[in-house]
Amino acid sequence: MYITYMVVKRATEKIVSGDVQFKQGYVEKARYKPSFKSNATHTSVAWAQADERRRKTTTMGEGLGFYKEYIAGMNAGLATVAVGHPFDTVKVKLQKHNTDVEGLRYKNGLHCASRILQTEGVKGLYRGATSSFLGMAFESSLMFGIYSQAKLFLRGSLPDDGPRPEIIVPSAMFGGAIISFVLCPTELVKCRMQIQGTDSLVPNFRRYNSPLDCAVQTVKNEGVTGIFRGGSATLLRECAGNAVFFTVYEYLRYHIHSRLEGSKLKDGYLVDMGIGVLTGGLGGIACWSAVLPFDVAKTIIQTSPDKATETNPFKVLRSIHKRAGVKGCYAGLGPTIVRAFPANAAAIVAWELSMKLLGIKRD
């Protein structure tokens, strides 16, 4: 977490300094703009307008949510992949192998991880990470930015008296729906790269040399729509998952900060990081526990070599249930839950730390 802090701090220093200069210049101009009206009333009005502009500028400079929220979100995405990708590789392999009729079945996530390390080393755990870094940086930037802006819009003039589900849920679902269009192709490439390597069921002649090769071959063989295979499952997962995640996160954060109200610990960096780890981690566990079946269906749809494979996530889950029962629908649960806490904790810590360094005030 200390490394995350230093990287985010260095990355945002120039933005902060540039923004301070912008604010000062704008405020000075507003405050000292000469008034040619001699009437005292008009002068008072001019000063009031200048003060109002100054307040708006300060708010904009502190929030400039328009771009700063997106920068903070991008940092959250990078932190998520750096911490969580090895767990994700194990999860995808379990979902692919342990739901197939034929082929090797792993005993559990630890067995799968040990097989990868024995045959491919640490590099095998980060297979497909390139597309994941690119996808998650853009996806998280959009998700956190859209969520923050949508929440601000829906709140309007309502009093800031705590989390409101009627604001949190639609904001999170809207953001989830938008990012699903970005995530679907990047995750298709990631999943197809991840199932190669150890104990792979993919024939050698059908393997990809790189994420770019995977994307090009997919479009060439399946058309542009092929790269968006699994879109319905991704949409369902992202809408429901983000609604659960942000609801748990916002309520936990609110109640913890309420308990710390008036305490000297409230504004400390270490305390903020601790709260971020707890709220982000628990939010991640709640999210993935709720949507893992959709993720299993997505993996099966995206990694199937058959162009005519079923793409309806509910029908795919029904088929998995017939073959492997409820356990099959939750294939990869172990590494998913183990990954959910540290990966989402890192995302929230990076997001909140970035916002604090960029001067964005949280409600």
Short mmCIF file of C-alpha atoms in Angstrom, two decimals:
data_model
loop_
_atom_site.label_atom_id
_atom_site.label_comp_id
_atom_site.label_asym_id
_atom_site.label_seq_id
_atom_site.Cartn_x
_atom_site.Cartn_y
_atom_site.Cartn_z
CA MET A 1 0.00 0.00 0.00
CA TYR A 2 2.94 2.34 0.67
CA ILE A 3 4.18 1.78 -2.90
CA THR A 4 0.69 2.60 -4.20
CA TYR A 5 0.74 5.79 -2.13
CA MET A 6 4.11 6.95 -3.48
CA VAL A 7 3.29 6.16 -7.11
CA VAL A 8 -0.08 7.90 -6.99
CA LYS A 9 1.40 10.89 -5.16
CA ARG A 10 4.17 11.39 -7.72
CA ALA A 11 1.79 10.91 -10.62
CA THR A 12 -0.59 13.60 -9.41
CA GLU A 13 1.78 16.29 -8.11
CA LYS A 14 2.04 18.08 -11.45
CA ILE A 15 -1.72 18.04 -11.95
CA VAL A 16 -2.28 19.48 -8.48
CA SER A 17 0.32 22.26 -8.90
CA GLY A 18 -1.07 23.19 -12.30
CA ASP A 19 -4.59 23.30 -10.93
CA VAL A 20 -3.55 25.55 -8.02
CA GLN A 21 -2.07 28.06 -10.46
CA PHE A 22 -5.25 27.94 -12.52
CA LYS A 23 -7.42 28.53 -9.47
CA GLN A 24 -5.32 31.41 -8.16
CA GLY A 25 -5.25 33.17 -11.50
CA TYR A 26 -8.98 32.79 -12.01
CA VAL A 27 -9.85 33.92 -8.48
CA GLU A 28 -7.53 36.92 -8.60
CA LYS A 29 -9.07 38.00 -11.88
CA ALA A 30 -12.56 37.67 -10.45
CA ARG A 31 -11.74 39.46 -7.22
CA TYR A 32 -9.79 42.40 -8.62
CA LYS A 33 -11.73 43.03 -11.79
CA PRO A 34 -12.41 46.79 -11.63
CA SER A 35 -15.98 47.99 -11.39
CA PHE A 36 -16.92 51.25 -13.10
CA LYS A 37 -20.19 51.58 -11.23
CA SER A 38 -20.17 54.27 -8.60
CA ASN A 39 -23.38 53.22 -6.94
CA ALA A 40 -22.65 51.44 -3.62
CA THR A 41 -25.39 48.90 -4.24
CA HIS A 42 -23.97 47.98 -7.61
CA THR A 43 -20.51 47.68 -6.07
CA SER A 44 -21.84 45.29 -3.43
CA VAL A 45 -23.52 43.21 -6.10
CA ALA A 46 -20.27 43.09 -8.09
CA TRP A 47 -18.36 41.89 -5.02
CA ALA A 48 -21.02 39.29 -4.30
CA GLN A 49 -20.82 38.02 -7.87
CA ALA A 50 -17.04 37.86 -7.63
CA ASP A 51 -17.26 35.90 -4.38
CA GLU A 52 -19.78 33.55 -5.97
CA ARG A 53 -17.45 32.99 -8.92
CA ARG A 54 -14.61 32.37 -6.49
CA ARG A 55 -16.64 29.77 -4.62
CA LYS A 56 -17.57 28.06 -7.87
CA THR A 57 -13.97 28.13 -9.02
CA THR A 58 -12.77 26.64 -5.73
CA THR A 59 -15.36 23.91 -5.96
CA MET A 60 -14.41 23.23 -9.56
CA GLY A 61 -10.73 23.28 -8.72
CA GLU A 62 -11.25 20.89 -5.84
CA GLY A 63 -13.56 18.59 -7.74
CA LEU A 64 -12.91 19.22 -11.39
CA GLY A 65 -14.68 15.86 -11.30
CA PHE A 66 -14.86 16.24 -15.01
CA TYR A 67 -11.32 14.92 -15.40
CA LYS A 68 -9.86 14.33 -11.95
CA GLU A 69 -12.37 11.65 -11.04
CA TYR A 70 -11.34 9.78 -14.19
CA ILE A 71 -7.64 10.04 -13.36
CA ALA A 72 -8.32 8.67 -9.89
CA GLY A 73 -10.35 5.86 -11.41
CA MET A 74 -7.54 4.96 -13.78
CA ASN A 75 -5.13 4.61 -10.85
CA ALA A 76 -7.67 2.34 -9.16
CA GLY A 77 -7.77 0.09 -12.24
CA LEU A 78 -3.99 -0.24 -12.44
CA ALA A 79 -3.83 -1.14 -8.74
CA THR A 80 -6.56 -3.75 -9.20
CA VAL A 81 -4.72 -5.59 -11.97
CA ALA A 82 -1.33 -5.43 -10.27
CA VAL A 83 -2.73 -7.08 -7.14
CA GLY A 84 -5.50 -9.28 -8.51
CA HIS A 85 -4.45 -10.67 -11.91
CA PRO A 86 -2.71 -13.84 -10.63
CA PHE A 87 -5.89 -14.79 -8.73
CA ASP A 88 -7.93 -14.02 -11.83
CA THR A 89 -5.81 -16.38 -13.94
CA VAL A 90 -6.46 -19.22 -11.48
CA LYS A 91 -10.16 -18.39 -11.45
CA VAL A 92 -10.47 -18.47 -15.24
CA LYS A 93 -8.64 -21.81 -15.48
CA LEU A 94 -10.92 -23.33 -12.85
CA GLN A 95 -13.99 -22.03 -14.66
CA LYS A 96 -12.80 -23.43 -17.99
CA HIS A 97 -11.48 -26.81 -16.86
CA ASN A 98 -13.85 -27.72 -14.04
CA THR A 99 -17.01 -27.10 -16.06
CA ASP A 100 -15.91 -29.01 -19.19
CA VAL A 101 -17.13 -32.53 -19.82
CA GLU A 102 -13.61 -33.72 -20.62
CA GLY A 103 -10.12 -32.70 -19.60
CA LEU A 104 -8.21 -32.13 -16.38
CA ARG A 105 -10.10 -31.07 -13.29
CA TYR A 106 -8.26 -29.13 -10.63
CA LYS A 107 -8.89 -30.08 -7.00
CA ASN A 108 -8.99 -26.45 -5.91
CA GLY A 109 -7.44 -23.04 -6.53
CA LEU A 110 -4.23 -23.94 -4.72
CA HIS A 111 -3.77 -27.03 -6.91
CA CYS A 112 -4.30 -24.93 -10.03
CA ALA A 113 -1.89 -22.21 -8.89
CA SER A 114 0.81 -24.75 -8.01
CA ARG A 115 0.48 -26.37 -11.45
CA ILE A 116 0.99 -23.00 -13.13
CA LEU A 117 4.01 -22.14 -10.99
CA GLN A 118 5.61 -25.54 -11.56
CA THR A 119 5.33 -25.43 -15.34
CA GLU A 120 5.35 -21.72 -16.24
CA GLY A 121 6.62 -19.82 -13.21
CA VAL A 122 5.26 -16.50 -11.98
CA LYS A 123 4.94 -15.31 -15.60
CA GLY A 124 2.17 -17.85 -16.09
CA LEU A 125 0.06 -16.19 -13.40
CA TYR A 126 0.26 -12.90 -15.32
CA ARG A 127 -0.69 -14.41 -18.68
CA GLY A 128 -3.02 -11.98 -20.47
CA ALA A 129 -2.13 -9.12 -18.12
CA THR A 130 -1.33 -6.68 -20.95
CA SER A 131 -4.91 -6.46 -22.18
CA SER A 132 -6.06 -6.49 -18.58
CA PHE A 133 -3.94 -3.46 -17.65
CA LEU A 134 -5.16 -1.51 -20.67
CA GLY A 135 -8.78 -2.57 -20.23
CA MET A 136 -8.95 -2.03 -16.47
CA ALA A 137 -7.22 1.36 -16.61
CA PHE A 138 -9.79 2.63 -19.10
CA GLU A 139 -12.69 0.73 -17.53
CA SER A 140 -12.00 1.90 -13.98
CA SER A 141 -11.45 5.45 -15.18
CA LEU A 142 -14.89 5.40 -16.77
CA MET A 143 -16.56 3.50 -13.92
CA PHE A 144 -15.42 5.70 -11.04
CA GLY A 145 -15.78 8.88 -13.07
CA ILE A 146 -19.29 8.10 -14.33
CA TYR A 147 -20.39 6.83 -10.91
CA SER A 148 -19.21 10.01 -9.17
CA GLN A 149 -20.77 12.32 -11.76
CA ALA A 150 -24.07 10.39 -11.90
CA LYS A 151 -24.30 10.38 -8.11
CA LEU A 152 -23.69 14.13 -8.00
CA PHE A 153 -26.36 14.68 -10.68
CA LEU A 154 -28.98 12.50 -8.98
CA ARG A 155 -28.33 14.01 -5.57
CA GLY A 156 -29.04 17.50 -6.90
CA SER A 157 -30.11 19.74 -4.04
CA LEU A 158 -30.88 16.88 -1.64
CA PRO A 159 -29.22 17.22 1.77
CA ASP A 160 -25.99 15.31 2.30
CA ASP A 161 -27.29 13.22 5.20
CA GLY A 162 -25.77 9.86 4.34
CA PRO A 163 -25.87 7.21 1.60
CA ARG A 164 -29.08 6.91 -0.41
CA PRO A 165 -29.73 3.64 -2.27
CA GLU A 166 -31.94 5.43 -4.78
CA ILE A 167 -28.85 7.41 -5.80
CA ILE A 168 -26.08 4.82 -5.35
CA VAL A 169 -27.73 1.90 -7.18
CA PRO A 170 -28.75 3.65 -10.43
CA SER A 171 -25.41 5.51 -10.56
CA ALA A 172 -23.47 2.27 -10.18
CA MET A 173 -25.66 0.36 -12.65
CA PHE A 174 -25.39 3.13 -15.23
CA GLY A 175 -21.61 3.13 -14.92
CA GLY A 176 -21.58 -0.67 -15.09
CA ALA A 177 -23.65 -0.69 -18.27
CA ILE A 178 -21.29 1.76 -19.99
CA ILE A 179 -18.07 -0.03 -19.04
CA SER A 180 -19.41 -3.44 -20.08
CA PHE A 181 -18.86 -2.40 -23.70
CA VAL A 182 -15.19 -1.72 -22.92
CA LEU A 183 -14.68 -4.77 -20.72
CA CYS A 184 -16.24 -7.35 -23.03
CA PRO A 185 -13.55 -7.34 -25.78
CA THR A 186 -10.61 -6.87 -23.39
CA GLU A 187 -11.81 -9.70 -21.15
CA LEU A 188 -12.40 -11.96 -24.12
CA VAL A 189 -8.75 -11.51 -25.12
CA LYS A 190 -7.61 -11.90 -21.51
CA CYS A 191 -9.59 -15.12 -20.96
CA ARG A 192 -8.43 -16.69 -24.24
CA MET A 193 -4.82 -15.95 -23.34
CA GLN A 194 -5.25 -17.24 -19.79
CA ILE A 195 -6.57 -20.67 -20.78
CA GLN A 196 -3.42 -21.31 -22.83
CA GLY A 197 -0.35 -22.73 -21.16
CA THR A 198 -0.56 -25.26 -18.32
CA ASP A 199 -2.94 -28.19 -18.96
CA SER A 200 -4.49 -26.23 -21.81
CA LEU A 201 -7.37 -27.74 -23.74
CA VAL A 202 -6.54 -25.44 -26.67
CA PRO A 203 -4.75 -27.22 -29.57
CA ASN A 204 -1.30 -25.82 -30.41
CA PHE A 205 -2.35 -24.68 -33.89
CA ARG A 206 -5.11 -22.53 -32.37
CA ARG A 207 -3.00 -20.77 -29.77
CA TYR A 208 -2.26 -17.05 -29.89
CA ASN A 209 1.18 -15.46 -29.76
CA SER A 210 0.08 -12.28 -27.99
CA PRO A 211 -3.04 -10.35 -26.93
CA LEU A 212 -2.90 -8.39 -30.20
CA ASP A 213 -2.69 -11.62 -32.21
CA CYS A 214 -5.67 -12.93 -30.26
CA ALA A 215 -7.75 -9.84 -31.03
CA VAL A 216 -6.80 -9.84 -34.72
CA GLN A 217 -7.47 -13.56 -35.15
CA THR A 218 -10.80 -13.29 -33.36
CA VAL A 219 -12.02 -10.49 -35.63
CA LYS A 220 -10.65 -12.30 -38.69
CA ASN A 221 -12.35 -15.61 -37.86
CA GLU A 222 -15.51 -14.44 -36.14
CA GLY A 223 -16.05 -10.93 -37.42
CA VAL A 224 -16.34 -7.72 -35.39
CA THR A 225 -19.23 -9.17 -33.41
CA GLY A 226 -16.95 -12.03 -32.32
CA ILE A 227 -14.85 -9.71 -30.17
CA PHE A 228 -18.03 -8.79 -28.28
CA ARG A 229 -19.05 -12.37 -27.57
CA GLY A 230 -20.28 -12.68 -23.99
CA GLY A 231 -21.61 -9.12 -23.98
CA SER A 232 -24.91 -10.00 -22.27
CA ALA A 233 -23.18 -11.85 -19.43
CA THR A 234 -20.70 -8.98 -19.03
CA LEU A 235 -23.55 -6.43 -18.90
CA LEU A 236 -25.44 -8.40 -16.25
CA ARG A 237 -22.31 -8.93 -14.18
CA GLU A 238 -21.22 -5.29 -14.28
CA CYS A 239 -24.64 -3.74 -13.58
CA ALA A 240 -25.48 -6.03 -10.65
CA GLY A 241 -21.91 -6.28 -9.36
CA ASN A 242 -21.24 -2.55 -9.22
CA ALA A 243 -24.60 -1.88 -7.57
CA VAL A 244 -23.71 -4.34 -4.79
CA PHE A 245 -20.10 -3.14 -4.51
CA PHE A 246 -20.79 0.58 -4.20
CA THR A 247 -23.77 0.07 -1.88
CA VAL A 248 -21.68 -1.97 0.57
CA TYR A 249 -18.70 0.37 0.19
CA GLU A 250 -20.68 3.61 0.70
CA TYR A 251 -22.61 2.37 3.74
CA LEU A 252 -19.55 0.89 5.46
CA ARG A 253 -17.51 4.02 4.76
CA TYR A 254 -20.26 6.30 6.06
CA HIS A 255 -20.75 4.39 9.32
CA ILE A 256 -17.01 4.07 10.02
CA HIS A 257 -16.46 7.80 9.43
CA SER A 258 -19.49 8.57 11.61
CA ARG A 259 -17.87 6.66 14.46
CA LEU A 260 -14.65 8.61 13.96
CA GLU A 261 -16.40 12.00 13.91
CA GLY A 262 -14.52 14.42 16.14
CA SER A 263 -11.55 12.09 16.50
CA LYS A 264 -7.98 13.16 15.73
CA LEU A 265 -7.64 10.02 13.63
CA LYS A 266 -10.30 11.01 11.12
CA ASP A 267 -8.10 12.82 8.59
CA GLY A 268 -4.92 10.74 8.82
CA TYR A 269 -3.58 9.07 5.67
CA LEU A 270 -3.02 5.74 7.41
CA VAL A 271 -6.55 5.74 8.83
CA ASP A 272 -7.98 6.58 5.41
CA MET A 273 -5.99 3.72 3.90
CA GLY A 274 -7.19 1.35 6.60
CA ILE A 275 -10.81 2.31 6.00
CA GLY A 276 -10.28 1.95 2.25
CA VAL A 277 -8.82 -1.53 2.67
CA LEU A 278 -11.76 -2.67 4.83
CA THR A 279 -14.59 -1.07 2.83
CA GLY A 280 -13.13 -1.92 -0.57
CA GLY A 281 -12.27 -5.49 0.42
CA LEU A 282 -15.68 -6.27 1.91
CA GLY A 283 -17.42 -4.56 -0.99
CA GLY A 284 -15.44 -6.73 -3.41
CA ILE A 285 -16.35 -9.95 -1.58
CA ALA A 286 -20.05 -9.00 -1.57
CA CYS A 287 -19.93 -8.09 -5.26
CA TRP A 288 -18.27 -11.28 -6.50
CA SER A 289 -20.34 -13.53 -4.25
CA ALA A 290 -23.43 -12.10 -5.93
CA VAL A 291 -22.34 -12.18 -9.58
CA LEU A 292 -19.92 -15.10 -9.90
CA PRO A 293 -22.41 -17.30 -11.87
CA PHE A 294 -22.63 -14.60 -14.56
CA ASP A 295 -18.83 -14.52 -14.66
CA VAL A 296 -18.68 -18.30 -15.08
CA ALA A 297 -21.15 -18.09 -17.98
CA LYS A 298 -19.10 -15.27 -19.54
CA THR A 299 -15.90 -17.31 -19.37
CA ILE A 300 -17.53 -20.34 -21.01
CA ILE A 301 -19.06 -18.21 -23.77
CA GLN A 302 -15.88 -16.27 -24.52
CA THR A 303 -13.46 -19.21 -24.49
CA SER A 304 -15.56 -21.60 -26.56
CA PRO A 305 -13.94 -22.30 -29.97
CA ASP A 306 -17.34 -22.95 -31.53
CA LYS A 307 -18.82 -19.93 -33.31
CA ALA A 308 -22.32 -21.33 -32.84
CA THR A 309 -21.94 -21.68 -29.07
CA GLU A 310 -24.87 -20.56 -26.90
CA THR A 311 -24.49 -16.93 -25.83
CA ASN A 312 -27.51 -16.62 -23.55
CA PRO A 313 -25.95 -16.60 -20.03
CA PHE A 314 -29.04 -18.14 -18.42
CA LYS A 315 -29.09 -21.07 -20.84
CA VAL A 316 -25.34 -21.56 -20.37
CA LEU A 317 -25.79 -21.63 -16.58
CA ARG A 318 -28.63 -24.12 -16.94
CA SER A 319 -26.35 -26.37 -18.98
CA ILE A 320 -23.53 -26.04 -16.42
CA HIS A 321 -25.95 -26.83 -13.61
CA LYS A 322 -27.01 -30.06 -15.33
CA ARG A 323 -23.36 -31.16 -15.71
CA ALA A 324 -21.78 -29.93 -12.50
CA GLY A 325 -24.58 -28.73 -10.22
CA VAL A 326 -24.52 -25.52 -8.18
CA LYS A 327 -20.81 -26.06 -7.55
CA GLY A 328 -20.18 -25.71 -11.28
CA CYS A 329 -22.01 -22.38 -11.38
CA TYR A 330 -19.64 -21.14 -8.69
CA ALA A 331 -16.46 -22.58 -10.22
CA GLY A 332 -13.48 -20.50 -9.16
CA LEU A 333 -15.19 -19.24 -6.00
CA GLY A 334 -12.08 -19.77 -3.82
CA PRO A 335 -9.56 -17.72 -5.82
CA THR A 336 -12.29 -15.19 -6.66
CA ILE A 337 -13.01 -14.45 -3.00
CA VAL A 338 -9.31 -14.53 -2.11
CA ARG A 339 -8.68 -12.07 -4.97
CA ALA A 340 -11.73 -9.89 -4.26
CA PHE A 341 -10.51 -8.52 -0.95
CA PRO A 342 -6.95 -7.38 -1.82
CA ALA A 343 -7.77 -6.33 -5.41
CA ASN A 344 -10.78 -4.19 -4.49
CA ALA A 345 -9.06 -2.88 -1.38
CA ALA A 346 -6.16 -1.72 -3.59
CA ALA A 347 -8.63 -0.12 -6.01
CA ILE A 348 -10.40 1.88 -3.30
CA VAL A 349 -7.16 2.94 -1.58
CA ALA A 350 -5.72 4.10 -4.92
CA TRP A 351 -8.97 5.89 -5.82
CA GLU A 352 -9.40 7.70 -2.51
CA LEU A 353 -5.70 8.53 -2.25
CA SER A 354 -5.69 9.94 -5.79
CA MET A 355 -8.74 12.07 -5.05
CA LYS A 356 -7.20 13.39 -1.87
CA LEU A 357 -3.95 14.30 -3.65
CA LEU A 358 -5.93 15.91 -6.47
CA GLY A 359 -7.95 17.99 -4.00
CA ILE A 360 -11.30 16.29 -4.55
CA LYS A 361 -13.59 16.43 -1.53
CA ARG A 362 -15.71 13.34 -0.82
CA ASP A 363 -19.24 13.66 0.54
#
